[in-house]
């Protein structure tokens, strides 16, 4: 399972998510699922529908439990994790997951995407 996790601002649009995904996925296997925090899942679901990919909603507790490589002050302050994108990807990919790509930010800086590979599902 290869999961793209997303973090994004409330004003982000589908284009920002798609751009972040394209950047993060460069040089990595194609993703098989998308993930985001439960309260922000609707925009990611629209991307999943457009790409024909399943979408996984990640609970707040799972976000804070996932170890991240990067540390964004806004993510730490509002979500209790260094990177929402990395945490969402890792949590959705399951126990034993590892990051293939740390967070990559869309050109408009509205969204970030990270990619994780899961082994235990």
PDB file of C-alpha atoms in Angstrom:
ATOM      1  CA  UNK A   1       0.000   0.000   0.000  1.00  0.00           C
ATOM      2  CA  UNK A   2       1.359   3.394  -1.038  1.00  0.00           C
ATOM      3  CA  UNK A   3      -0.473   6.293   0.628  1.00  0.00           C
ATOM      4  CA  UNK A   4      -0.314   9.999  -0.128  1.00  0.00           C
ATOM      5  CA  UNK A   5      -1.105  12.011   2.982  1.00  0.00           C
ATOM      6  CA  UNK A   6      -2.229  15.621   2.816  1.00  0.00           C
ATOM      7  CA  UNK A   7      -2.158  18.669   5.011  1.00  0.00           C
ATOM      8  CA  UNK A   8      -3.628  21.913   3.728  1.00  0.00           C
ATOM      9  CA  UNK A   9      -5.050  25.297   4.602  1.00  0.00           C
ATOM     10  CA  UNK A  10      -8.802  25.785   4.797  1.00  0.00           C
ATOM     11  CA  UNK A  11      -8.672  27.891   1.627  1.00  0.00           C
ATOM     12  CA  UNK A  12      -6.778  25.294  -0.442  1.00  0.00           C
ATOM     13  CA  UNK A  13      -8.364  24.009  -3.618  1.00  0.00           C
ATOM     14  CA  UNK A  14      -8.189  20.801  -5.615  1.00  0.00           C
ATOM     15  CA  UNK A  15      -5.418  22.227  -7.785  1.00  0.00           C
ATOM     16  CA  UNK A  16      -3.159  22.763  -4.757  1.00  0.00           C
ATOM     17  CA  UNK A  17      -3.627  19.166  -3.601  1.00  0.00           C
ATOM     18  CA  UNK A  18      -3.002  17.806  -7.074  1.00  0.00           C
ATOM     19  CA  UNK A  19       0.149  19.927  -7.452  1.00  0.00           C
ATOM     20  CA  UNK A  20       1.517  18.782  -4.082  1.00  0.00           C
ATOM     21  CA  UNK A  21       0.809  15.154  -5.008  1.00  0.00           C
ATOM     22  CA  UNK A  22       2.568  15.504  -8.362  1.00  0.00           C
ATOM     23  CA  UNK A  23       5.651  16.966  -6.681  1.00  0.00           C
ATOM     24  CA  UNK A  24       5.780  14.381  -3.864  1.00  0.00           C
ATOM     25  CA  UNK A  25       5.174  11.426  -6.154  1.00  0.00           C
ATOM     26  CA  UNK A  26       8.040  12.227  -8.549  1.00  0.00           C
ATOM     27  CA  UNK A  27      10.408   9.264  -8.578  1.00  0.00           C
ATOM     28  CA  UNK A  28       8.225   7.119  -6.311  1.00  0.00           C
ATOM     29  CA  UNK A  29       5.730   4.329  -6.970  1.00  0.00           C
ATOM     30  CA  UNK A  30       2.181   5.406  -7.847  1.00  0.00           C
ATOM     31  CA  UNK A  31      -0.022   5.891  -4.818  1.00  0.00           C
ATOM     32  CA  UNK A  32      -2.827   3.428  -4.134  1.00  0.00           C
ATOM     33  CA  UNK A  33      -4.734   5.562  -1.592  1.00  0.00           C
ATOM     34  CA  UNK A  34      -5.046   9.120  -0.295  1.00  0.00           C
ATOM     35  CA  UNK A  35      -5.335  10.234   3.346  1.00  0.00           C
ATOM     36  CA  UNK A  36      -6.079  13.356   5.379  1.00  0.00           C
ATOM     37  CA  UNK A  37      -7.377  14.348   8.813  1.00  0.00           C
ATOM     38  CA  UNK A  38     -11.020  13.389   9.323  1.00  0.00           C
ATOM     39  CA  UNK A  39     -12.183  17.001   9.527  1.00  0.00           C
ATOM     40  CA  UNK A  40     -10.592  17.849   6.144  1.00  0.00           C
ATOM     41  CA  UNK A  41     -11.439  14.712   4.208  1.00  0.00           C
ATOM     42  CA  UNK A  42     -13.993  16.186   1.780  1.00  0.00           C
ATOM     43  CA  UNK A  43     -11.497  17.993  -0.461  1.00  0.00           C
ATOM     44  CA  UNK A  44      -9.247  14.924  -0.539  1.00  0.00           C
ATOM     45  CA  UNK A  45     -12.275  12.794  -1.411  1.00  0.00           C
ATOM     46  CA  UNK A  46     -12.830  14.990  -4.460  1.00  0.00           C
ATOM     47  CA  UNK A  47      -9.230  14.315  -5.529  1.00  0.00           C
ATOM     48  CA  UNK A  48      -9.677  10.603  -4.858  1.00  0.00           C
ATOM     49  CA  UNK A  49     -12.826  10.549  -6.994  1.00  0.00           C
ATOM     50  CA  UNK A  50     -10.996  12.323  -9.818  1.00  0.00           C
ATOM     51  CA  UNK A  51      -8.062   9.872  -9.651  1.00  0.00           C
ATOM     52  CA  UNK A  52     -10.084   6.743  -8.919  1.00  0.00           C
ATOM     53  CA  UNK A  53      -8.353   6.192  -5.571  1.00  0.00           C
ATOM     54  CA  UNK A  54      -9.741   5.279  -2.147  1.00  0.00           C
ATOM     55  CA  UNK A  55      -9.525   7.887   0.596  1.00  0.00           C
ATOM     56  CA  UNK A  56      -8.688   7.206   4.250  1.00  0.00           C
ATOM     57  CA  UNK A  57      -9.785   9.565   7.033  1.00  0.00           C
ATOM     58  CA  UNK A  58      -7.226   9.789   9.843  1.00  0.00           C
ATOM     59  CA  UNK A  59      -8.331  10.547  13.401  1.00  0.00           C
ATOM     60  CA  UNK A  60      -6.601  13.288  15.410  1.00  0.00           C
ATOM     61  CA  UNK A  61      -5.071  10.790  17.843  1.00  0.00           C
ATOM     62  CA  UNK A  62      -3.436   8.860  15.023  1.00  0.00           C
ATOM     63  CA  UNK A  63      -1.907  12.069  13.677  1.00  0.00           C
ATOM     64  CA  UNK A  64      -0.217  12.913  16.955  1.00  0.00           C
ATOM     65  CA  UNK A  65       1.056   9.340  17.388  1.00  0.00           C
ATOM     66  CA  UNK A  66       2.855   9.186  14.021  1.00  0.00           C
ATOM     67  CA  UNK A  67       6.550  10.165  14.025  1.00  0.00           C
ATOM     68  CA  UNK A  68       7.326  12.813  11.402  1.00  0.00           C
ATOM     69  CA  UNK A  69      10.597  13.875   9.806  1.00  0.00           C
ATOM     70  CA  UNK A  70       9.723  17.524   9.374  1.00  0.00           C
ATOM     71  CA  UNK A  71       8.503  20.111  11.858  1.00  0.00           C
ATOM     72  CA  UNK A  72       6.205  22.931  10.840  1.00  0.00           C
ATOM     73  CA  UNK A  73       5.298  25.318  13.644  1.00  0.00           C
ATOM     74  CA  UNK A  74       1.681  25.685  12.460  1.00  0.00           C
ATOM     75  CA  UNK A  75       1.235  21.902  12.344  1.00  0.00           C
ATOM     76  CA  UNK A  76       2.676  21.547  15.828  1.00  0.00           C
ATOM     77  CA  UNK A  77       0.510  24.338  17.209  1.00  0.00           C
ATOM     78  CA  UNK A  78      -2.812  23.327  15.638  1.00  0.00           C
ATOM     79  CA  UNK A  79      -2.487  19.568  15.168  1.00  0.00           C
ATOM     80  CA  UNK A  80       0.167  18.376  17.606  1.00  0.00           C
ATOM     81  CA  UNK A  81       2.357  16.900  14.870  1.00  0.00           C
ATOM     82  CA  UNK A  82       5.332  18.185  12.934  1.00  0.00           C
ATOM     83  CA  UNK A  83       3.718  17.469   9.577  1.00  0.00           C
ATOM     84  CA  UNK A  84       0.052  16.684   8.990  1.00  0.00           C
ATOM     85  CA  UNK A  85       0.864  15.262   5.548  1.00  0.00           C
ATOM     86  CA  UNK A  86       3.537  12.894   6.879  1.00  0.00           C
ATOM     87  CA  UNK A  87       1.454  11.844   9.884  1.00  0.00           C
ATOM     88  CA  UNK A  88      -1.632  11.197   7.738  1.00  0.00           C
ATOM     89  CA  UNK A  89       0.353   9.116   5.240  1.00  0.00           C
ATOM     90  CA  UNK A  90       2.032   7.052   7.958  1.00  0.00           C
ATOM     91  CA  UNK A  91      -1.128   6.503   9.996  1.00  0.00           C
ATOM     92  CA  UNK A  92      -3.167   5.476   6.955  1.00  0.00           C
ATOM     93  CA  UNK A  93      -0.458   3.131   5.647  1.00  0.00           C
ATOM     94  CA  UNK A  94      -0.568   1.171   8.916  1.00  0.00           C
ATOM     95  CA  UNK A  95       1.803  -0.236  11.479  1.00  0.00           C
ATOM     96  CA  UNK A  96       5.355  -0.541  10.224  1.00  0.00           C
ATOM     97  CA  UNK A  97       4.881   2.093   7.513  1.00  0.00           C
ATOM     98  CA  UNK A  98       7.800   4.192   6.353  1.00  0.00           C
ATOM     99  CA  UNK A  99       7.998   7.485   4.526  1.00  0.00           C
ATOM    100  CA  UNK A 100       9.032   7.337   0.893  1.00  0.00           C
ATOM    101  CA  UNK A 101       8.734  11.103   0.502  1.00  0.00           C
ATOM    102  CA  UNK A 102       8.640  13.653   3.303  1.00  0.00           C
ATOM    103  CA  UNK A 103       6.237  16.555   2.886  1.00  0.00           C
ATOM    104  CA  UNK A 104       6.346  18.498  -0.337  1.00  0.00           C
ATOM    105  CA  UNK A 105       4.562  21.821  -0.592  1.00  0.00           C
ATOM    106  CA  UNK A 106       2.429  22.976  -3.514  1.00  0.00           C
ATOM    107  CA  UNK A 107       3.736  25.993  -5.451  1.00  0.00           C
ATOM    108  CA  UNK A 108       0.979  28.178  -3.976  1.00  0.00           C
ATOM    109  CA  UNK A 109       1.974  26.987  -0.453  1.00  0.00           C
ATOM    110  CA  UNK A 110      -1.630  25.991   0.315  1.00  0.00           C
ATOM    111  CA  UNK A 111      -1.126  22.210   0.543  1.00  0.00           C
ATOM    112  CA  UNK A 112       1.502  19.641   1.413  1.00  0.00           C
ATOM    113  CA  UNK A 113       1.767  15.986   0.496  1.00  0.00           C
ATOM    114  CA  UNK A 114       3.909  13.132   1.813  1.00  0.00           C
ATOM    115  CA  UNK A 115       4.030   9.515   0.687  1.00  0.00           C
ATOM    116  CA  UNK A 116       4.309   6.442   2.893  1.00  0.00           C
ATOM    117  CA  UNK A 117       4.531   2.744   2.163  1.00  0.00           C
ATOM    118  CA  UNK A 118       2.735   0.277   4.390  1.00  0.00           C
ATOM    119  CA  UNK A 119       3.672  -3.357   4.894  1.00  0.00           C
ATOM    120  CA  UNK A 120       1.230  -4.809   7.446  1.00  0.00           C
ATOM    121  CA  UNK A 121      -2.079  -4.506   5.598  1.00  0.00           C
TER     122      UNK A 121
END
